CSV table of C-alpha atoms and ligand atoms in Angstrom, one decimal:
chain,number,residue,atom,x,y,z
V,293,MET,CA,26.5,-14.5,64.6
V,294,ASN,CA,25.0,-15.7,68.0
V,295,GLN,CA,26.5,-13.2,70.1
V,296,SER,CA,26.1,-15.1,73.6
V,297,LEU,CA,28.3,-17.8,72.0
V,298,PRO,CA,32.3,-17.7,73.2
V,299,ALA,CA,34.4,-16.7,70.6
V,300,ILE,CA,36.6,-19.6,71.2
V,301,GLU,CA,35.7,-22.6,72.8
V,302,VAL,CA,38.2,-25.6,73.2
V,303,LYS,CA,36.7,-29.1,74.6
V,304,ASN,CA,38.8,-31.7,75.9
V,305,LEU,CA,41.4,-31.1,73.3
V,306,THR,CA,44.3,-33.7,72.9
V,307,VAL,CA,46.9,-33.1,70.0
V,308,SER,CA,49.8,-35.6,69.4
V,309,TYR,CA,52.9,-35.3,67.0
V,310,GLY,CA,54.3,-38.5,68.4
V,311,PRO,CA,53.8,-40.8,71.5
V,312,VAL,CA,53.7,-38.0,73.8
V,313,PRO,CA,50.8,-35.6,73.4
V,314,ALA,CA,51.6,-31.8,73.2
V,315,LEU,CA,48.2,-31.0,74.5
V,316,LEU,CA,46.3,-33.3,76.9
V,317,ASP,CA,42.6,-32.6,77.6
V,318,VAL,CA,42.5,-28.9,77.4
V,319,SER,CA,39.3,-27.3,77.8
V,320,LEU,CA,38.7,-23.3,77.9
V,321,ALA,CA,36.2,-20.9,76.6
V,322,ILE,CA,37.1,-17.1,75.6
V,323,ASP,CA,34.7,-14.5,75.3
V,324,ALA,CA,34.5,-12.1,72.4
V,325,GLY,CA,36.5,-9.0,73.1
V,326,GLN,CA,38.9,-10.5,75.1
V,327,LEU,CA,42.7,-9.9,75.1
V,328,ILE,CA,44.3,-13.4,76.3
V,329,GLY,CA,47.9,-14.1,77.0
V,330,ILE,CA,49.1,-17.8,76.7
V,331,ILE,CA,52.1,-18.5,79.0
V,332,GLY,CA,54.2,-21.8,79.5
V,333,PRO,CA,57.7,-23.0,79.3
V,334,ASN,CA,59.2,-23.8,75.9
V,335,GLY,CA,57.5,-26.9,74.2
V,336,SER,CA,54.3,-26.5,76.4
V,337,GLY,CA,52.0,-26.6,73.3
V,338,LYS,CA,51.3,-22.9,73.3
V,339,SER,CA,52.1,-22.9,69.5
V,340,THR,CA,50.1,-26.0,69.2
V,341,LEU,CA,46.9,-24.6,70.6
V,342,ILE,CA,47.3,-21.5,68.4
V,343,LYS,CA,47.5,-24.1,65.3
V,344,SER,CA,44.7,-26.0,66.5
V,345,LEU,CA,42.6,-22.9,66.6
V,346,LEU,CA,43.6,-22.3,63.2
V,347,GLY,CA,42.8,-25.9,62.2
V,348,PHE,CA,46.3,-26.4,61.1
V,349,VAL,CA,46.7,-29.4,63.5
V,350,LYS,CA,44.3,-32.3,63.6
V,351,PRO,CA,43.0,-33.3,67.2
V,352,ASP,CA,43.4,-37.0,68.4
V,353,PHE,CA,40.2,-36.1,70.6
V,354,GLY,CA,38.0,-33.3,71.6
V,355,ASP,CA,36.9,-30.0,69.6
V,356,VAL,CA,37.4,-26.6,68.8
V,357,LEU,CA,34.8,-24.3,68.1
V,358,LEU,CA,34.9,-20.7,66.8
V,359,PHE,CA,31.6,-18.6,67.5
V,360,GLY,CA,29.9,-22.2,68.1
V,361,GLU,CA,31.2,-23.3,64.4
V,362,ASP,CA,33.8,-25.9,63.5
V,363,ALA,CA,37.4,-24.2,63.3
V,364,GLU,CA,37.6,-25.6,59.8
V,365,LYS,CA,34.3,-23.6,58.7
V,366,ALA,CA,35.1,-20.4,60.3
V,367,LYS,CA,38.7,-20.1,59.1
V,368,GLY,CA,37.9,-17.1,57.3
V,369,ARG,CA,37.1,-15.3,60.4
V,370,VAL,CA,40.6,-15.8,62.0
V,371,ALA,CA,43.7,-13.9,61.1
V,372,TYR,CA,47.2,-15.3,62.2
V,373,VAL,CA,50.7,-13.7,63.0
V,374,PRO,CA,53.2,-16.7,63.1
V,375,GLN,CA,56.3,-16.9,65.2
V,376,ARG,CA,58.8,-15.1,63.4
V,377,GLY,CA,61.5,-17.6,62.9
V,378,SER,CA,58.7,-19.6,60.7
V,379,VAL,CA,59.0,-16.8,58.1
V,380,ASP,CA,61.4,-16.9,54.9
V,381,TRP,CA,62.7,-13.4,54.8
V,382,ASP,CA,64.7,-13.6,51.5
V,383,PHE,CA,61.4,-13.6,49.5
V,384,PRO,CA,61.5,-10.6,47.2
V,385,ILE,CA,58.4,-8.8,48.5
V,386,THR,CA,57.8,-5.0,49.4
V,387,VAL,CA,56.1,-4.2,52.9
V,388,ARG,CA,53.1,-2.9,51.2
V,389,GLU,CA,52.9,-6.2,49.1
V,390,VAL,CA,52.8,-8.1,52.5
V,391,ALA,CA,50.2,-6.2,53.8
V,392,LEU,CA,48.2,-6.6,50.8
V,393,MET,CA,48.5,-10.2,51.1
V,394,GLY,CA,46.1,-9.8,54.1
V,395,ARG,CA,43.2,-8.9,51.4
V,396,TYR,CA,43.5,-11.7,48.8
V,397,GLY,CA,41.7,-14.0,50.8
V,398,LYS,CA,38.6,-11.5,50.9
V,399,GLN,CA,37.8,-11.8,47.2
V,400,SER,CA,37.9,-14.4,44.3
V,401,TRP,CA,41.2,-14.8,43.3
V,402,TRP,CA,40.8,-13.7,39.6
V,403,LYS,CA,39.7,-10.2,40.7
V,404,GLU,CA,42.4,-7.2,40.8
V,405,LEU,CA,42.7,-5.9,44.6
V,406,SER,CA,40.4,-2.8,44.7
V,407,ALA,CA,41.2,0.7,45.9
V,408,GLU,CA,39.4,-0.1,49.1
V,409,ASP,CA,41.9,-3.1,49.7
V,410,ARG,CA,44.8,-0.9,49.2
V,411,ASP,CA,43.5,1.8,51.7
V,412,ILE,CA,42.8,-1.0,53.9
V,413,ALA,CA,46.3,-2.5,53.7
V,414,ASP,CA,47.9,1.0,54.0
V,415,HIS,CA,45.7,2.1,57.1
V,416,ALA,CA,47.3,-1.3,58.8
V,417,LEU,CA,50.7,-0.2,57.9
V,418,GLU,CA,50.2,3.2,59.5
V,419,GLN,CA,48.7,1.6,62.7
V,420,VAL,CA,51.7,-0.4,63.1
V,421,ARG,CA,53.9,2.7,62.2
V,422,MET,CA,55.3,1.2,59.0
V,423,GLY,CA,53.6,3.4,56.6
V,424,ASP,CA,56.9,5.1,55.6
V,425,PHE,CA,58.6,1.8,54.8
V,426,ARG,CA,56.1,0.5,52.4
V,427,ASN,CA,58.1,0.2,49.4
V,428,ARG,CA,61.1,-1.3,51.3
V,429,GLN,CA,61.9,-5.2,50.7
V,430,ILE,CA,60.9,-7.0,53.8
V,431,GLY,CA,64.3,-8.5,54.0
V,432,GLN,CA,65.9,-5.2,54.5
V,433,LEU,CA,64.0,-4.5,57.9
V,434,SER,CA,65.0,-5.0,61.5
V,435,GLY,CA,63.2,-8.1,63.2
V,436,GLY,CA,61.0,-5.7,65.2
V,437,GLN,CA,60.0,-3.9,61.9
V,438,GLN,CA,59.3,-7.3,60.1
V,439,GLN,CA,57.0,-8.3,62.9
V,440,ARG,CA,54.9,-5.3,62.7
V,441,VAL,CA,54.6,-5.8,59.0
V,442,PHE,CA,53.2,-9.2,59.9
V,443,MET,CA,51.0,-7.7,62.2
V,444,ALA,CA,49.8,-5.2,59.5
V,445,ARG,CA,48.9,-8.1,57.2
V,446,ALA,CA,46.8,-9.6,60.1
V,447,ILE,CA,45.0,-6.5,60.7
V,448,ALA,CA,44.2,-5.8,56.8
V,449,GLN,CA,42.9,-9.3,56.8
V,450,GLY,CA,40.5,-8.3,59.6
V,451,GLY,CA,38.4,-11.3,61.1
V,452,ASP,CA,36.7,-11.7,64.6
V,453,ILE,CA,39.9,-13.2,66.2
V,454,LEU,CA,43.6,-12.4,65.7
V,455,LEU,CA,45.9,-15.1,66.9
V,456,LEU,CA,49.8,-14.1,67.6
V,457,ASP,CA,52.5,-16.5,68.2
V,458,GLU,CA,55.2,-14.6,70.1
V,459,PRO,CA,55.0,-11.2,68.5
V,460,PHE,CA,57.0,-9.5,71.3
V,461,ALA,CA,60.0,-12.1,71.0
V,462,GLY,CA,63.1,-10.1,70.5
V,463,VAL,CA,61.7,-6.9,69.3
V,464,ASP,CA,63.0,-3.5,70.3
V,465,ALA,CA,61.0,-1.3,72.9
V,466,ALA,CA,59.6,0.8,70.0
V,467,THR,CA,58.1,-2.4,68.4
V,468,GLU,CA,56.9,-3.6,71.7
V,469,LYS,CA,54.9,-0.3,72.3
V,470,ALA,CA,53.5,-0.2,68.6
V,471,ILE,CA,52.4,-3.8,69.0
V,472,LEU,CA,50.6,-3.4,72.4
V,473,ASP,CA,48.7,-0.1,71.1
V,474,VAL,CA,47.7,-2.1,68.1
V,475,LEU,CA,46.6,-5.1,70.2
V,476,GLU,CA,44.7,-2.7,72.6
V,477,SER,CA,43.1,-0.7,69.7
V,478,THR,CA,42.0,-4.0,68.1
V,479,ARG,CA,40.3,-5.3,71.0
V,480,GLU,CA,38.4,-1.9,71.2
V,481,THR,CA,36.8,-3.0,67.8
V,482,GLY,CA,35.5,-6.1,69.7
V,483,ARG,CA,37.8,-8.5,68.4
V,484,THR,CA,39.2,-11.3,70.3
V,485,LEU,CA,42.9,-11.6,70.5
V,486,VAL,CA,45.1,-14.7,71.8
V,487,VAL,CA,48.7,-14.1,72.1
V,488,VAL,CA,51.6,-16.2,73.0
V,489,HIS,CA,53.7,-14.5,75.3
V,490,HIS,CA,57.1,-15.6,76.9
V,491,ASP,CA,57.6,-12.6,79.4
V,492,LEU,CA,55.9,-13.0,82.9
V,493,ALA,CA,57.3,-9.5,83.9
V,494,THR,CA,54.9,-7.9,81.4
V,495,ALA,CA,51.9,-10.7,81.2
V,496,SER,CA,49.7,-9.0,84.0
V,497,GLU,CA,50.1,-5.6,82.3
V,498,TYR,CA,49.2,-6.6,78.9
V,499,PHE,CA,46.5,-9.2,79.4
V,500,ASP,CA,42.8,-9.5,80.3
V,501,SER,CA,43.2,-13.2,81.1
V,502,LEU,CA,46.1,-15.6,81.1
V,503,VAL,CA,46.2,-19.2,79.8
V,504,LEU,CA,48.9,-21.3,81.6
V,505,LEU,CA,49.8,-24.2,79.8
V,506,LYS,CA,52.1,-27.2,80.2
V,507,GLN,CA,50.7,-29.9,78.1
V,508,ARG,CA,47.5,-29.6,80.1
V,509,LEU,CA,45.8,-26.5,81.2
V,510,PHE,CA,47.3,-25.5,84.7
V,511,ALA,CA,45.2,-22.2,84.9
V,512,TYR,CA,43.1,-19.9,83.1
V,513,GLY,CA,41.8,-16.5,84.6
V,514,PRO,CA,42.7,-12.8,85.7
V,515,PRO,CA,46.6,-12.5,85.8
V,516,GLU,CA,46.6,-12.2,89.4
V,517,HIS,CA,45.1,-15.5,90.1
V,518,VAL,CA,47.4,-17.2,87.2
V,519,LEU,CA,50.6,-15.6,88.0
V,520,HIS,CA,50.8,-17.6,91.4
V,521,PRO,CA,54.2,-18.2,92.6
V,522,GLU,CA,53.4,-22.1,93.8
V,523,LEU,CA,51.8,-22.4,90.4
V,524,LEU,CA,54.4,-20.9,88.2
V,525,SER,CA,57.4,-22.9,90.3
V,526,GLU,CA,55.2,-25.9,89.6
V,527,VAL,CA,55.0,-25.3,85.9
V,528,TYR,CA,58.2,-23.7,85.2
V,529,GLU,CA,60.2,-25.7,87.5
V,530,GLY,CA,64.0,-25.3,87.1
V,531,THR,CA,63.7,-22.8,84.2
V,532,LEU,CA,62.6,-19.8,86.3
V,533,ARG,CA,65.9,-18.5,87.8
V,534,ILE,CA,65.2,-15.1,88.9
V,535,PHE,CA,61.8,-14.8,90.2
V,536,ALA,CA,61.0,-12.0,92.7
V,537,ASN,CA,58.5,-9.6,93.8
V,538,LEU,CA,56.1,-11.4,91.5
V,539,GLN,CA,52.8,-9.9,92.8
V,540,SER,CA,54.2,-6.4,91.9
V,541,GLY,CA,54.7,-7.4,88.2
V,542,ARG,CA,58.4,-6.9,88.6
V,543,SER,CA,59.6,-10.5,88.2
V,544,ARG,CA,61.8,-11.4,85.2
V,545,GLU,CA,61.8,-14.7,83.6
V,546,VAL,CA,64.7,-15.9,82.0
V,547,GLY,CA,64.7,-19.3,81.6
V,548,GLN,CA,63.4,-19.3,78.1
Y,291,ADP,N1,55.6,-30.5,63.7
Y,291,ADP,C1,56.0,-31.3,65.2
Y,291,ADP,N2,56.4,-32.5,65.1
Y,291,ADP,C2,56.6,-33.2,66.0
Y,291,ADP,N3,56.5,-32.5,67.0
Y,291,ADP,C3,56.2,-31.2,67.5
Y,291,ADP,C4,55.6,-30.5,66.3
Y,291,ADP,N4,55.5,-29.2,66.6
Y,291,ADP,C5,55.5,-29.4,67.9
Y,291,ADP,N5,56.1,-30.5,68.4
Y,291,ADP,C6,56.3,-30.9,70.0
Y,291,ADP,O1,55.3,-30.7,70.8
Y,291,ADP,C7,55.4,-29.9,71.9
Y,291,ADP,C8,55.0,-28.7,71.8
Y,291,ADP,O2,55.5,-27.8,71.2
Y,291,ADP,P1,54.9,-26.4,70.7
Y,291,ADP,O3,53.4,-26.3,70.7
Y,291,ADP,O4,55.5,-25.8,69.6
Y,291,ADP,O5,55.3,-25.5,72.1
Y,291,ADP,P2,55.6,-24.2,72.6
Y,291,ADP,O6,55.0,-23.2,71.5
Y,291,ADP,O7,55.0,-23.8,73.9
Y,291,ADP,O8,57.0,-24.2,72.6
Y,291,ADP,C9,56.9,-30.0,71.9
Y,291,ADP,O9,57.3,-31.1,72.7
Y,291,ADP,C10,57.3,-30.0,70.6
Y,291,ADP,O10,58.8,-30.5,70.4
Y,292,MG,MG1,55.8,-21.9,70.2
């Protein structure tokens, strides 16, 4: 691996599902070891950007490179925590089995999981503070607990890049803290994290840099530059109803 290459490089990316592009000419580079937040109103292309990094959606135009390689080729180096609404919670599976799913891609399908795989999965559950729940059915957990288990699966998977789509949406304070701790300790290991985030009030506190998106890339850089009131009112328009004391990080974003 060439360490001088950015972990993620997006060049002139345009993605459409229909006549109007979800992303238009987006270019950005993210260095390894960064904790990056993606912000922007509903429908601004945040999930589409994450899916492009995963190679799940095909660009109309442009390129996505992970450590200089095509996203398709580098797939094994990326772990993903999807938006919670997109998961079927009635599936009969335990917490531990979900965490172990992170290990299946690492080996040939005919091989049993090893003791090491089980240790890695259990350690990931401890990290998100869900070790005590390992034998529970996933459907019996609270939303925040489910979110933590899915995070454990991604951690167990390993990989250099971790992509999370709104991990903090609708979670309780304990989960918020547990997830943030894990994001920070994962960054300490040199991994690169890209997190879709909906709460502008915590964005400057949680992330090294922010990406402000609404179809196009409006801003990318340190939170104090991106969370600029004029820029935000342009991007969020009428959706940002209470919007005070932004510079001190105490704003509330209630338009979502
Ligand atoms: N599978 C899809 N089919 C058609 N349109 C889609 C699909 N996914 C997203 N879109 C549209 O693309 C735009 C961006 O969506 P998305 O990336 O999900 O935004 P965000 O995550 O910021 O809310 C929206 O207008 C959305 O309706
Ligand atoms: Mg989304």
